[in-house]
Short mmCIF file of C-alpha atoms and ligand atoms in Angstrom, two decimals:
data_model
loop_
_atom_site.label_atom_id
_atom_site.label_comp_id
_atom_site.label_asym_id
_atom_site.label_seq_id
_atom_site.Cartn_x
_atom_site.Cartn_y
_atom_site.Cartn_z
CA MET A 1 1.89 -15.05 23.95
CA LEU A 2 0.97 -17.04 21.13
CA LYS A 3 3.03 -19.72 19.71
CA MET A 4 5.13 -20.29 16.64
CA ASN A 5 2.91 -22.60 15.11
CA LEU A 6 0.00 -20.29 15.25
CA GLU A 7 -0.25 -20.28 11.66
CA LYS A 8 -0.44 -24.15 11.50
CA ASN A 9 -3.17 -24.49 13.66
CA LEU A 10 -5.49 -21.62 12.16
CA ASN A 11 -8.27 -22.79 9.89
CA LYS A 12 -7.35 -20.92 6.56
CA ILE A 13 -7.89 -20.37 3.28
CA LEU A 14 -5.04 -21.48 0.94
CA ILE A 15 -4.25 -19.05 -2.16
CA ILE A 16 -2.21 -20.72 -5.05
CA ASP A 17 -0.53 -18.19 -6.77
CA TYR A 18 -0.01 -18.00 -10.80
CA GLY A 19 1.63 -14.70 -10.99
CA SER A 20 -1.51 -12.65 -11.17
CA GLN A 21 -0.86 -8.96 -9.98
CA PHE A 22 -3.66 -9.26 -7.35
CA THR A 23 -2.76 -12.20 -5.60
CA GLN A 24 -2.11 -10.09 -2.50
CA LEU A 25 -5.00 -8.54 -3.07
CA ILE A 26 -6.62 -11.80 -2.90
CA ALA A 27 -5.26 -12.43 0.36
CA ARG A 28 -6.01 -9.04 1.77
CA ARG A 29 -9.97 -9.48 0.96
CA ILE A 30 -9.77 -12.32 2.90
CA ARG A 31 -7.90 -10.68 6.04
CA GLU A 32 -10.72 -8.28 5.61
CA LEU A 33 -13.06 -10.69 6.20
CA GLY A 34 -11.53 -11.44 9.14
CA VAL A 35 -9.97 -15.09 8.16
CA TYR A 36 -6.46 -16.06 7.74
CA SER A 37 -5.12 -17.00 4.24
CA LYS A 38 -1.74 -18.05 2.96
CA ILE A 39 -0.29 -17.65 -0.48
CA ILE A 40 1.92 -20.67 -1.98
CA SER A 41 3.32 -20.43 -5.30
CA HIS A 42 1.90 -23.08 -7.70
CA ASN A 43 5.93 -24.20 -8.52
CA LYS A 44 6.35 -24.77 -4.55
CA ILE A 45 3.24 -26.21 -3.39
CA LYS A 46 3.14 -29.88 -2.32
CA LEU A 47 -0.25 -32.15 -1.40
CA SER A 48 1.15 -32.36 2.21
CA ASP A 49 0.59 -28.24 2.36
CA ILE A 50 -2.83 -28.79 1.82
CA LYS A 51 -3.49 -31.91 3.66
CA ASN A 52 -2.04 -31.41 6.97
CA ASN A 53 -2.42 -27.71 7.32
CA LYS A 54 -6.09 -26.73 8.20
CA VAL A 55 -7.23 -26.08 4.72
CA GLY A 56 -10.61 -24.95 4.20
CA GLY A 57 -10.78 -23.57 0.66
CA LEU A 58 -8.28 -23.05 -1.88
CA ILE A 59 -7.98 -20.11 -4.19
CA LEU A 60 -6.51 -20.43 -7.96
CA SER A 61 -5.61 -16.86 -8.95
CA GLY A 62 -5.06 -15.11 -12.25
CA GLY A 63 -1.95 -14.88 -13.99
CA PRO A 64 -0.10 -14.30 -17.23
CA LEU A 65 0.55 -17.50 -18.50
CA ASN A 66 -1.58 -19.80 -21.05
CA VAL A 67 -3.05 -23.31 -19.62
CA TYR A 68 -1.42 -25.12 -22.46
CA GLN A 69 2.31 -23.74 -21.46
CA SER A 70 2.04 -26.87 -19.40
CA SER A 71 5.78 -27.14 -18.81
CA LYS A 72 5.69 -23.60 -17.07
CA ILE A 73 2.53 -24.65 -14.68
CA LYS A 74 2.14 -26.92 -11.66
CA PHE A 75 -0.96 -28.41 -10.97
CA ASP A 76 -1.81 -31.43 -9.04
CA LYS A 77 -4.68 -33.08 -9.91
CA ARG A 78 -5.29 -34.71 -7.06
CA ILE A 79 -6.19 -31.34 -4.95
CA LEU A 80 -9.42 -32.12 -7.01
CA ASP A 81 -9.93 -35.37 -4.69
CA LEU A 82 -9.27 -33.86 -1.31
CA GLU A 83 -12.62 -32.69 -1.24
CA ILE A 84 -11.50 -29.02 -0.38
CA PRO A 85 -14.19 -26.16 -2.06
CA ILE A 86 -11.81 -24.90 -4.88
CA LEU A 87 -12.23 -21.15 -6.18
CA GLY A 88 -10.51 -20.28 -9.77
CA ILE A 89 -10.01 -16.66 -10.46
CA CYS A 90 -9.75 -15.46 -14.11
CA PHE A 91 -6.70 -17.80 -14.92
CA GLY A 92 -7.41 -20.50 -11.97
CA HIS A 93 -10.97 -20.54 -13.79
CA GLN A 94 -9.36 -21.81 -16.99
CA ILE A 95 -6.53 -23.80 -15.11
CA LEU A 96 -9.48 -25.49 -12.80
CA SER A 97 -11.94 -25.67 -16.31
CA LYS A 98 -8.96 -27.32 -18.35
CA ASN A 99 -8.13 -30.13 -15.91
CA LEU A 100 -11.67 -31.13 -15.25
CA GLY A 101 -12.26 -32.06 -18.75
CA GLY A 102 -13.50 -28.57 -20.54
CA LYS A 103 -12.07 -26.60 -23.21
CA VAL A 104 -9.65 -23.27 -22.77
CA LYS A 105 -9.14 -21.42 -26.26
CA LYS A 106 -8.12 -17.92 -27.25
CA SER A 107 -11.17 -15.17 -27.37
CA LYS A 108 -12.36 -13.69 -30.15
CA PHE A 109 -13.01 -10.80 -28.16
CA ARG A 110 -10.75 -10.19 -25.54
CA GLU A 111 -12.14 -8.58 -22.38
CA PHE A 112 -10.11 -6.04 -20.48
CA GLY A 113 -12.07 -3.61 -17.82
CA LEU A 114 -15.71 -3.63 -17.05
CA ALA A 115 -18.16 -6.11 -18.55
CA ASN A 116 -21.65 -6.83 -17.34
CA LEU A 117 -22.51 -10.02 -16.13
CA LYS A 118 -26.13 -11.42 -16.61
CA LYS A 119 -27.19 -14.31 -13.68
CA LYS A 120 -27.80 -17.79 -15.44
CA ASN A 121 -28.80 -19.54 -12.89
CA LYS A 122 -28.64 -19.17 -8.89
CA SER A 123 -25.89 -19.90 -6.55
CA LEU A 124 -24.87 -19.76 -2.96
CA LEU A 125 -21.40 -18.23 -4.72
CA THR A 126 -23.80 -15.17 -5.98
CA ARG A 127 -25.90 -14.21 -2.60
CA ASP A 128 -26.40 -10.39 -2.47
CA PHE A 129 -24.26 -10.16 -5.53
CA PHE A 130 -26.57 -9.53 -8.59
CA ASN A 131 -28.56 -6.44 -8.77
CA ASN A 132 -31.59 -7.12 -10.91
CA ASN A 133 -29.97 -9.98 -12.05
CA LYS A 134 -26.94 -8.16 -13.17
CA CYS A 135 -23.53 -7.03 -12.06
CA ASN A 136 -20.54 -4.86 -13.18
CA VAL A 137 -17.38 -6.83 -13.33
CA TRP A 138 -13.69 -6.52 -13.72
CA MET A 139 -12.03 -8.50 -16.51
CA SER A 140 -8.66 -8.81 -17.75
CA HIS A 141 -8.41 -11.89 -20.23
CA SER A 142 -7.72 -12.95 -23.75
CA ASP A 143 -8.05 -16.59 -23.31
CA GLU A 144 -11.45 -18.45 -22.31
CA VAL A 145 -13.39 -21.27 -21.43
CA SER A 146 -15.10 -22.53 -24.26
CA LYS A 147 -16.27 -26.04 -23.07
CA LEU A 148 -17.32 -26.59 -19.73
CA PRO A 149 -16.18 -29.79 -17.76
CA LYS A 150 -18.62 -32.19 -16.89
CA GLY A 151 -21.03 -31.71 -14.06
CA PHE A 152 -20.66 -28.01 -14.47
CA SER A 153 -23.35 -25.29 -14.85
CA VAL A 154 -23.61 -21.64 -15.69
CA ILE A 155 -24.29 -18.99 -13.01
CA GLY A 156 -23.41 -16.17 -14.99
CA SER A 157 -22.43 -14.86 -18.85
CA THR A 158 -20.95 -12.07 -20.21
CA LYS A 159 -21.29 -10.70 -23.78
CA ASN A 160 -18.17 -12.23 -24.89
CA SER A 161 -17.81 -14.82 -22.10
CA LYS A 162 -20.42 -17.30 -22.04
CA PHE A 163 -18.89 -19.25 -19.17
CA ALA A 164 -17.98 -16.26 -17.26
CA MET A 165 -18.63 -17.62 -13.98
CA ILE A 166 -19.57 -21.36 -13.43
CA GLU A 167 -19.85 -24.19 -10.49
CA ASN A 168 -19.90 -27.89 -9.50
CA PHE A 169 -22.11 -27.53 -6.69
CA LYS A 170 -21.98 -30.90 -5.33
CA LYS A 171 -18.24 -31.12 -5.27
CA LYS A 172 -17.96 -27.25 -4.39
CA LEU A 173 -15.98 -26.31 -7.32
CA PHE A 174 -16.29 -22.87 -8.76
CA GLY A 175 -14.68 -21.31 -11.65
CA ILE A 176 -14.91 -17.08 -12.50
CA GLN A 177 -13.35 -15.33 -15.47
CA PHE A 178 -13.24 -11.85 -13.54
CA HIS A 179 -11.89 -10.41 -10.76
CA PRO A 180 -14.08 -10.40 -7.51
CA GLU A 181 -10.86 -9.08 -5.88
CA VAL A 182 -10.60 -5.61 -7.26
CA THR A 183 -12.93 -2.67 -5.91
CA HIS A 184 -14.31 -2.11 -9.52
CA THR A 185 -16.03 -5.61 -9.37
CA LYS A 186 -19.18 -4.18 -7.73
CA ASN A 187 -20.02 -6.47 -4.77
CA GLY A 188 -16.70 -8.56 -5.55
CA LYS A 189 -16.39 -8.82 -2.12
CA LYS A 190 -19.73 -10.71 -1.54
CA ILE A 191 -18.35 -13.52 -3.93
CA LEU A 192 -15.60 -14.30 -1.81
CA LYS A 193 -17.49 -13.58 1.56
CA ASN A 194 -19.91 -16.46 0.29
CA PHE A 195 -17.10 -18.59 -0.70
CA VAL A 196 -14.86 -18.14 2.36
CA PHE A 197 -17.92 -18.42 5.15
CA SER A 198 -21.23 -20.51 3.04
CA ILE A 199 -19.01 -22.82 1.19
CA CYS A 200 -15.40 -23.50 2.90
CA LYS A 201 -17.72 -23.08 6.49
CA LEU A 202 -14.68 -20.90 7.96
CA LYS A 203 -15.23 -18.73 10.95
CA ARG A 204 -13.59 -15.59 11.72
CA ASN A 205 -9.98 -16.12 13.42
CA TRP A 206 -7.97 -12.90 12.00
CA SER A 207 -7.04 -9.71 13.20
CA SER A 208 -4.29 -7.18 13.29
CA LYS A 209 -3.66 -8.43 17.00
CA PHE A 210 -2.64 -12.03 14.97
CA GLN A 211 -1.02 -9.98 12.67
CA LYS A 212 1.31 -8.31 15.22
CA SER A 213 1.95 -11.96 16.79
CA LYS A 214 2.81 -12.97 13.41
CA LEU A 215 5.11 -10.65 12.36
CA ILE A 216 6.85 -10.18 15.29
CA ASP A 217 7.27 -14.56 15.45
CA GLN A 218 8.61 -14.06 11.85
CA VAL A 219 11.35 -11.15 12.58
CA LYS A 220 12.68 -13.24 15.52
CA LYS A 221 13.13 -16.13 13.72
CA GLN A 222 14.91 -14.47 10.92
CA VAL A 223 17.06 -12.05 13.00
CA LYS A 224 17.62 -14.24 16.06
CA ASN A 225 20.36 -12.13 18.37
CA SER A 226 22.05 -10.26 15.60
CA LYS A 227 21.83 -6.07 15.72
CA VAL A 228 18.96 -4.73 13.43
CA ILE A 229 19.61 -1.03 12.15
CA CYS A 230 16.44 0.76 10.83
CA ALA A 231 16.35 4.42 8.91
CA LEU A 232 13.25 6.18 10.88
CA SER A 233 11.59 9.10 9.45
CA GLY A 234 8.75 9.95 11.69
CA GLY A 235 6.50 8.52 8.63
CA VAL A 236 3.69 5.95 9.28
CA ASP A 237 5.89 3.05 7.55
CA SER A 238 9.16 3.27 9.07
CA SER A 239 7.64 3.90 12.41
CA VAL A 240 5.09 0.79 12.53
CA VAL A 241 8.59 -1.07 11.39
CA ALA A 242 10.82 0.36 14.34
CA LYS A 243 7.77 -0.24 16.89
CA LEU A 244 7.41 -3.70 15.62
CA LEU A 245 11.05 -4.22 15.26
CA LYS A 246 11.37 -2.94 19.32
CA GLU A 247 9.14 -5.77 20.51
CA ALA A 248 10.74 -8.47 18.48
CA VAL A 249 14.50 -7.80 19.06
CA GLY A 250 14.52 -4.92 21.74
CA LYS A 251 17.98 -3.83 22.41
CA ASN A 252 19.40 -5.32 19.41
CA LEU A 253 17.15 -2.37 17.30
CA VAL A 254 19.22 0.54 16.42
CA CYS A 255 17.54 3.62 14.74
CA ILE A 256 18.67 6.36 12.72
CA PHE A 257 16.93 9.46 12.56
CA VAL A 258 18.47 12.01 10.09
CA ASN A 259 16.99 15.51 10.64
CA THR A 260 17.49 17.03 6.99
CA GLY A 261 16.17 20.22 7.80
CA LEU A 262 13.31 19.67 5.31
CA LEU A 263 11.08 17.84 7.61
CA ARG A 264 7.76 19.45 8.94
CA LYS A 265 7.16 21.90 11.78
CA ASN A 266 8.16 20.32 15.29
CA GLU A 267 8.74 16.74 13.49
CA GLU A 268 12.22 16.38 14.84
CA LYS A 269 10.71 16.86 18.48
CA GLN A 270 7.76 14.94 17.99
CA VAL A 271 9.88 11.82 16.52
CA ILE A 272 12.83 12.19 19.60
CA ASN A 273 9.94 12.33 22.25
CA THR A 274 8.06 9.38 20.81
CA PHE A 275 10.94 7.14 20.25
CA LYS A 276 13.74 7.95 22.47
CA LYS A 277 11.87 8.93 25.24
CA LYS A 278 8.60 6.96 25.40
CA PHE A 279 9.61 4.15 23.56
CA LYS A 280 13.00 3.84 24.68
CA ILE A 281 14.23 2.73 21.51
CA ASN A 282 17.99 3.11 20.97
CA LEU A 283 17.64 5.90 18.67
CA ILE A 284 20.70 7.68 16.62
CA TYR A 285 19.72 11.48 16.10
CA VAL A 286 21.76 13.12 13.43
CA ASN A 287 21.15 17.10 12.69
CA ALA A 288 22.17 17.27 9.45
CA GLN A 289 20.17 20.49 8.37
CA LYS A 290 23.02 23.13 7.54
CA LEU A 291 24.93 20.16 5.40
CA PHE A 292 21.76 19.71 3.28
CA LEU A 293 21.08 23.55 2.90
CA SER A 294 24.70 24.17 1.68
CA LYS A 295 24.62 21.10 -0.33
CA LEU A 296 21.13 22.15 -2.15
CA LYS A 297 22.34 25.98 -2.22
CA ASN A 298 21.56 27.20 -5.78
CA VAL A 299 19.69 23.96 -7.28
CA SER A 300 16.56 24.30 -8.90
CA ASP A 301 15.90 21.43 -10.93
CA PRO A 302 13.99 18.85 -9.23
CA GLU A 303 15.72 15.66 -9.89
CA LYS A 304 18.88 17.16 -9.17
CA LYS A 305 17.36 17.94 -5.80
CA ARG A 306 16.13 14.58 -5.46
CA LYS A 307 19.22 12.87 -6.15
CA ILE A 308 21.71 15.02 -3.70
CA ILE A 309 19.08 14.20 -0.49
CA GLY A 310 18.99 10.67 -1.66
CA ASN A 311 22.76 10.48 -1.94
CA LEU A 312 23.55 12.87 1.01
CA PHE A 313 21.21 10.44 3.09
CA ILE A 314 22.85 7.46 2.74
CA LYS A 315 26.16 9.08 3.23
CA ILE A 316 24.88 9.71 6.61
CA PHE A 317 23.49 6.53 7.24
CA GLU A 318 26.44 4.69 6.08
CA LYS A 319 28.63 6.65 8.11
CA LYS A 320 26.78 6.35 11.43
CA ALA A 321 26.02 2.80 10.38
CA LYS A 322 29.58 1.89 10.27
CA LYS A 323 30.40 3.02 13.80
CA ILE A 324 28.19 0.37 15.50
CA GLN A 325 29.31 -3.09 15.71
CA LYS A 326 27.88 -6.26 14.59
CA ILE A 327 24.89 -5.32 12.82
CA LYS A 328 23.98 -8.03 10.38
CA PHE A 329 20.37 -6.72 9.10
CA LEU A 330 18.53 -3.58 7.90
CA ALA A 331 14.86 -3.00 8.64
CA GLN A 332 12.56 -1.21 5.66
CA GLY A 333 9.01 -0.19 5.80
CA THR A 334 8.55 -1.42 2.26
CA LEU A 335 5.16 -2.20 1.67
CA TYR A 336 3.35 -4.09 -1.15
CA PRO A 337 2.00 -1.28 -3.50
CA ASP A 338 6.20 -0.52 -3.12
CA LEU A 339 6.70 -3.77 -4.72
CA ILE A 340 3.81 -3.62 -7.57
CA GLU A 341 5.01 -0.21 -8.23
CA SER A 342 8.72 -1.16 -9.35
CA LYS A 343 7.58 -3.98 -11.45
CA SER A 344 5.87 -3.20 -14.71
CA VAL A 345 2.63 -4.82 -14.66
CA THR A 346 3.00 -6.00 -18.69
CA GLY A 347 6.43 -6.49 -18.46
CA SER A 348 7.08 -3.11 -20.42
CA GLN A 349 9.67 -0.75 -19.55
CA THR A 350 7.58 2.00 -17.89
CA SER A 351 8.84 5.74 -17.94
CA LYS A 352 10.21 7.01 -15.14
CA ILE A 353 8.22 9.95 -13.95
CA LYS A 354 10.11 11.05 -10.74
CA SER A 355 13.12 9.02 -8.81
CA HIS A 356 11.67 7.93 -5.58
CA HIS A 357 13.83 8.79 -2.69
CA ASN A 358 12.79 7.02 0.45
CA VAL A 359 14.99 4.40 2.70
CA GLY A 360 14.24 1.80 0.27
CA GLY A 361 17.25 0.86 -1.70
CA LEU A 362 19.80 2.09 1.36
CA PRO A 363 23.05 1.02 1.22
CA LYS A 364 23.93 -1.94 -1.22
CA LYS A 365 27.36 -1.57 -0.22
CA MET A 366 27.16 -2.35 3.49
CA LYS A 367 25.93 -6.13 2.48
CA LEU A 368 23.04 -6.18 4.91
CA GLN A 369 20.29 -8.73 4.99
CA LEU A 370 16.86 -6.66 4.47
CA VAL A 371 14.06 -7.28 7.10
CA GLU A 372 10.94 -6.02 5.42
CA PRO A 373 8.22 -6.93 7.53
CA LEU A 374 5.60 -4.90 5.92
CA LYS A 375 5.75 -5.99 2.52
CA HIS A 376 2.59 -8.32 1.77
CA LEU A 377 0.96 -5.47 3.80
CA PHE A 378 -1.34 -2.34 2.54
CA LYS A 379 -1.26 0.84 3.89
CA ASP A 380 -4.28 0.97 5.88
CA GLU A 381 -3.07 -2.74 7.36
CA VAL A 382 0.04 -1.07 8.28
CA ARG A 383 -1.96 1.43 10.17
CA LYS A 384 -4.28 -1.01 11.69
CA LEU A 385 -0.93 -2.59 13.01
CA GLY A 386 0.23 0.42 14.25
CA ILE A 387 -2.47 1.04 16.49
CA GLU A 388 -2.24 -2.51 17.54
CA LEU A 389 1.28 -1.65 18.32
CA LYS A 390 0.11 1.26 20.43
CA LEU A 391 1.48 3.73 18.18
CA GLY A 392 -0.79 6.63 18.58
CA LYS A 393 -3.04 7.74 16.33
CA GLU A 394 -0.97 11.18 15.77
CA ILE A 395 1.63 8.91 13.96
CA VAL A 396 -0.65 6.26 12.53
CA LEU A 397 -3.13 8.54 10.94
CA ARG A 398 -0.82 11.12 9.37
CA HIS A 399 -0.38 11.54 5.93
CA PRO A 400 2.28 10.62 3.90
CA PHE A 401 5.48 12.68 3.12
CA PRO A 402 7.73 12.48 0.62
CA GLY A 403 11.47 11.11 1.89
CA PRO A 404 13.11 14.70 0.01
CA GLY A 405 10.42 16.67 2.43
CA LEU A 406 9.85 20.15 1.96
CA ALA A 407 12.61 20.50 -0.71
CA ILE A 408 10.02 19.13 -3.46
CA ARG A 409 7.14 21.71 -2.02
CA MET A 410 9.15 24.50 -2.86
CA PRO A 411 10.05 24.77 -6.49
CA GLY A 412 13.08 26.77 -7.35
CA PHE A 413 16.01 27.51 -4.78
CA ILE A 414 15.73 26.51 -1.15
CA THR A 415 16.49 28.84 1.29
CA GLU A 416 16.14 28.70 4.94
CA LYS A 417 13.80 31.47 5.06
CA LYS A 418 11.47 29.95 2.55
CA ILE A 419 11.67 26.45 4.32
CA LYS A 420 10.76 28.47 7.56
CA ILE A 421 7.48 30.39 5.89
CA LEU A 422 6.49 26.82 4.43
CA GLN A 423 6.86 25.00 7.56
CA GLU A 424 4.56 27.74 9.30
CA ALA A 425 1.87 27.75 6.66
CA ASP A 426 1.89 23.77 6.49
CA TYR A 427 1.21 23.96 9.96
CA ILE A 428 -1.76 26.15 9.79
CA TYR A 429 -3.22 24.64 7.12
CA VAL A 430 -2.63 20.89 8.86
CA GLU A 431 -3.91 22.37 12.28
CA GLU A 432 -7.02 23.82 10.70
CA LEU A 433 -7.95 20.43 9.02
CA LYS A 434 -7.69 18.74 12.22
CA LYS A 435 -9.80 20.96 14.16
CA HIS A 436 -12.33 20.88 11.43
CA ASN A 437 -12.46 17.09 11.34
CA LEU A 438 -11.61 16.93 7.57
CA TYR A 439 -7.87 15.65 8.30
CA ASN A 440 -8.67 12.38 8.20
CA LYS A 441 -11.29 12.34 5.33
CA ILE A 442 -7.93 13.49 3.19
CA TRP A 443 -5.43 11.05 1.97
CA GLN A 444 -2.72 14.06 1.73
CA ALA A 445 -2.63 17.31 2.08
CA TYR A 446 -0.01 19.95 2.48
CA ALA A 447 0.83 23.69 1.62
CA ALA A 448 3.48 24.49 -0.93
CA LEU A 449 5.51 27.46 -1.70
CA LEU A 450 5.43 28.79 -5.22
CA PRO A 451 8.68 30.65 -6.80
CA VAL A 452 6.89 33.71 -7.82
CA LYS A 453 5.80 36.73 -6.06
CA THR A 454 2.74 38.84 -6.79
CA VAL A 455 1.41 42.18 -5.81
CA GLY A 456 -0.92 42.44 -2.59
CA VAL A 457 -1.80 45.45 -0.65
CA MET A 458 -2.14 45.01 3.13
CA GLY A 459 -3.31 48.01 5.43
CA ASP A 460 -3.20 50.29 2.61
CA ASN A 461 0.39 49.23 1.66
CA ARG A 462 1.61 47.45 -1.24
CA THR A 463 3.43 43.99 -0.81
CA TYR A 464 5.27 41.77 -3.30
CA GLU A 465 5.27 38.61 -1.57
CA TYR A 466 5.02 34.79 -2.27
CA ILE A 467 2.30 32.39 -3.02
CA CYS A 468 1.32 29.67 -1.01
CA LEU A 469 -0.29 26.79 -2.96
CA LEU A 470 -2.85 24.47 -0.65
CA ARG A 471 -2.99 20.92 -1.96
CA ALA A 472 -5.88 18.32 -0.56
CA ILE A 473 -6.43 14.98 -2.38
CA THR A 474 -8.72 11.65 -1.85
CA SER A 475 -6.96 8.51 -3.13
CA GLU A 476 -6.81 4.87 -2.58
CA ASP A 477 -2.96 4.42 -3.02
CA GLY A 478 -1.64 7.30 -4.28
CA MET A 479 -1.75 6.10 -7.89
CA THR A 480 -4.34 8.09 -9.03
CA ALA A 481 -5.97 10.87 -6.76
CA ASP A 482 -8.72 13.70 -7.26
CA PHE A 483 -8.77 17.15 -5.56
CA TYR A 484 -10.70 17.45 -2.61
CA ASN A 485 -13.72 19.69 -2.58
CA PHE A 486 -13.80 22.25 0.43
CA ASN A 487 -16.39 24.62 1.32
CA LYS A 488 -15.79 27.85 0.99
CA GLU A 489 -15.62 29.18 4.67
CA PHE A 490 -13.18 26.45 5.21
CA ILE A 491 -10.58 27.43 2.36
CA GLN A 492 -11.33 31.24 3.15
CA ARG A 493 -10.38 30.74 6.62
CA VAL A 494 -7.05 29.05 6.22
CA SER A 495 -6.11 31.52 3.73
CA ASN A 496 -7.01 34.38 5.90
CA LYS A 497 -5.12 32.91 8.80
CA ILE A 498 -1.74 32.22 6.68
CA ILE A 499 -1.96 35.89 5.26
CA ASN A 500 -2.54 37.16 8.52
CA ASN A 501 -0.13 35.00 10.45
CA ILE A 502 3.29 34.77 8.24
CA ARG A 503 5.22 37.64 6.73
CA GLY A 504 6.15 36.39 3.03
CA ILE A 505 2.89 35.08 1.92
CA ASN A 506 0.44 37.90 0.19
CA ARG A 507 -1.65 34.96 -1.84
CA VAL A 508 -3.14 31.49 -1.14
CA VAL A 509 -4.18 29.44 -4.17
CA TYR A 510 -6.02 26.25 -4.42
CA ASP A 511 -4.94 23.34 -6.60
CA VAL A 512 -7.97 21.77 -8.20
CA THR A 513 -6.16 19.35 -10.61
CA SER A 514 -6.21 15.34 -10.29
CA LYS A 515 -3.80 12.76 -10.66
CA PRO A 516 -3.68 12.08 -13.67
CA PRO A 517 -2.54 14.59 -15.58
CA SER A 518 -0.67 16.29 -12.02
CA THR A 519 1.15 14.23 -10.14
CA ILE A 520 0.61 14.58 -5.80
CA GLU A 521 3.46 16.55 -5.08
CA LEU A 522 5.00 19.63 -6.91
CA GLU A 523 8.11 18.21 -8.46
P1 XMP B 1 3.73 11.71 -6.44
O1 XMP B 1 3.93 13.30 -6.56
O2 XMP B 1 4.53 10.57 -7.60
O3 XMP B 1 3.42 10.96 -5.12
O4 XMP B 1 2.24 11.62 -7.42
C1 XMP B 1 2.60 9.97 -4.87
C2 XMP B 1 3.01 9.79 -3.25
O5 XMP B 1 4.24 9.42 -3.48
C3 XMP B 1 4.87 10.36 -2.16
N1 XMP B 1 6.02 10.61 -2.82
C4 XMP B 1 7.09 10.22 -2.35
N2 XMP B 1 7.56 9.19 -1.24
N3 XMP B 1 9.87 9.29 -1.32
C5 XMP B 1 8.86 8.78 -0.76
O6 XMP B 1 9.16 8.25 0.21
C6 XMP B 1 9.76 10.32 -2.67
O7 XMP B 1 10.84 11.08 -3.12
C7 XMP B 1 8.28 10.73 -2.98
N4 XMP B 1 7.98 11.41 -3.98
C8 XMP B 1 6.54 11.62 -3.77
C9 XMP B 1 4.15 11.70 -2.24
O8 XMP B 1 4.10 12.34 -1.14
C10 XMP B 1 2.64 11.00 -2.48
O9 XMP B 1 2.10 10.07 -1.18
#
């Protein structure tokens, strides 16, 4: 078992956060390199945090501020004398340059999006980075470094940013105007890799195993001997939270699993078998199928459906939770992208596309404190953590499933008969994907039932039945997506199997729209 001071004893990269939307992405990239990293806000950092903490390198993040808004920005110049390598990114590059005697001014031409960086000088930071002395990099800035600090030389420039990449190699200080942490910067990871291993000389010391121990320790510290309640849906995130909590607080964890009747085929059996029987988690099972169906009767408006399901879910959850004594905490599977999506990047109001329902935003009235152990992680990291927690690939690699379930994959009225038809069609489709090793190549796939009947002919007889729509998309994070390109044999096979096995469907169509303009779900 790892000790509580695990983090303190690890060599690490310390990221000083100036409020960039990408700070967590930098941390994630460092984790991907197998090295521990920690984020501290520029407002909170103390020199002792750096001195006595095995910090092998400092990264200064980007941020929305201007370097001359000095009252809002904390920059302790003494970090420059610690002889620890520093990499400034975007705003971090500007604040570093300014504090070393350089100048920063409003750019004549702002740079947003891709820019072509040209190599000016050789550097250890750019090993394997340039291709034919250039590289596409991703920019997002309207200020720029206009005068180099003393002792610095230029590594690379873009058309509008002469000092886009600079260094004082002797002092191991580096500044880059672009974002190496985003995937749009081709080879961006190479820069972070060179910084971490060749310049800071750190060794690999981080893995999902460490991640697991660290999170368990954190939860233990937060919750102590109190009881925690968790809404389990059977999806990846809530499953990982439940298993993590079980390891951290054991019997003090109570999970509530609500069967809305809108789950996938066999889903409730699977959840009960896994969590109650196999993992011996204290699980309260609520069969509310009839209630949900009756409240959704004659409702076809997508937003109404979502609201009814969300509210009912909360009511049931509250009712059950009230019966349990001395609950102080509510555990949720909030991920980092959920947090970014809930904030507008530009600070302006974003328009509402759909009101998502999930266990997030649960009972405010209950005044429970939140436990959100996954809130700094990305989906693929949560999956790795799930494997580490021995959750089983069946759960961990499962495609995302929306809180309102099949209700939003069935435009129009919801009936028991339609749910049954859809469950069967979805099951056949997903099983075929698994059989043909396609499931894990696809980010999300599902069958939907369209509220349209069309004419068909089967065994010389006329049929008049529903249309089944198949959707399969590739995506990084669900924010944008492209449809998956199946070959004809596969899609034909699924179509045949659905029509031959399910009464109620006589036509199968495949959705060939990306997101945007469509969304992933139909409603
Ligand atoms: P859309 O349809 O908005 O979906 O492109 C993006 C991702 O979010 C999932 N989704 C939901 N997840 N509650 C959830 O927990 C919801 O209400 C909800 N609506 C959509 C969807 O399955 C996809 O992965």
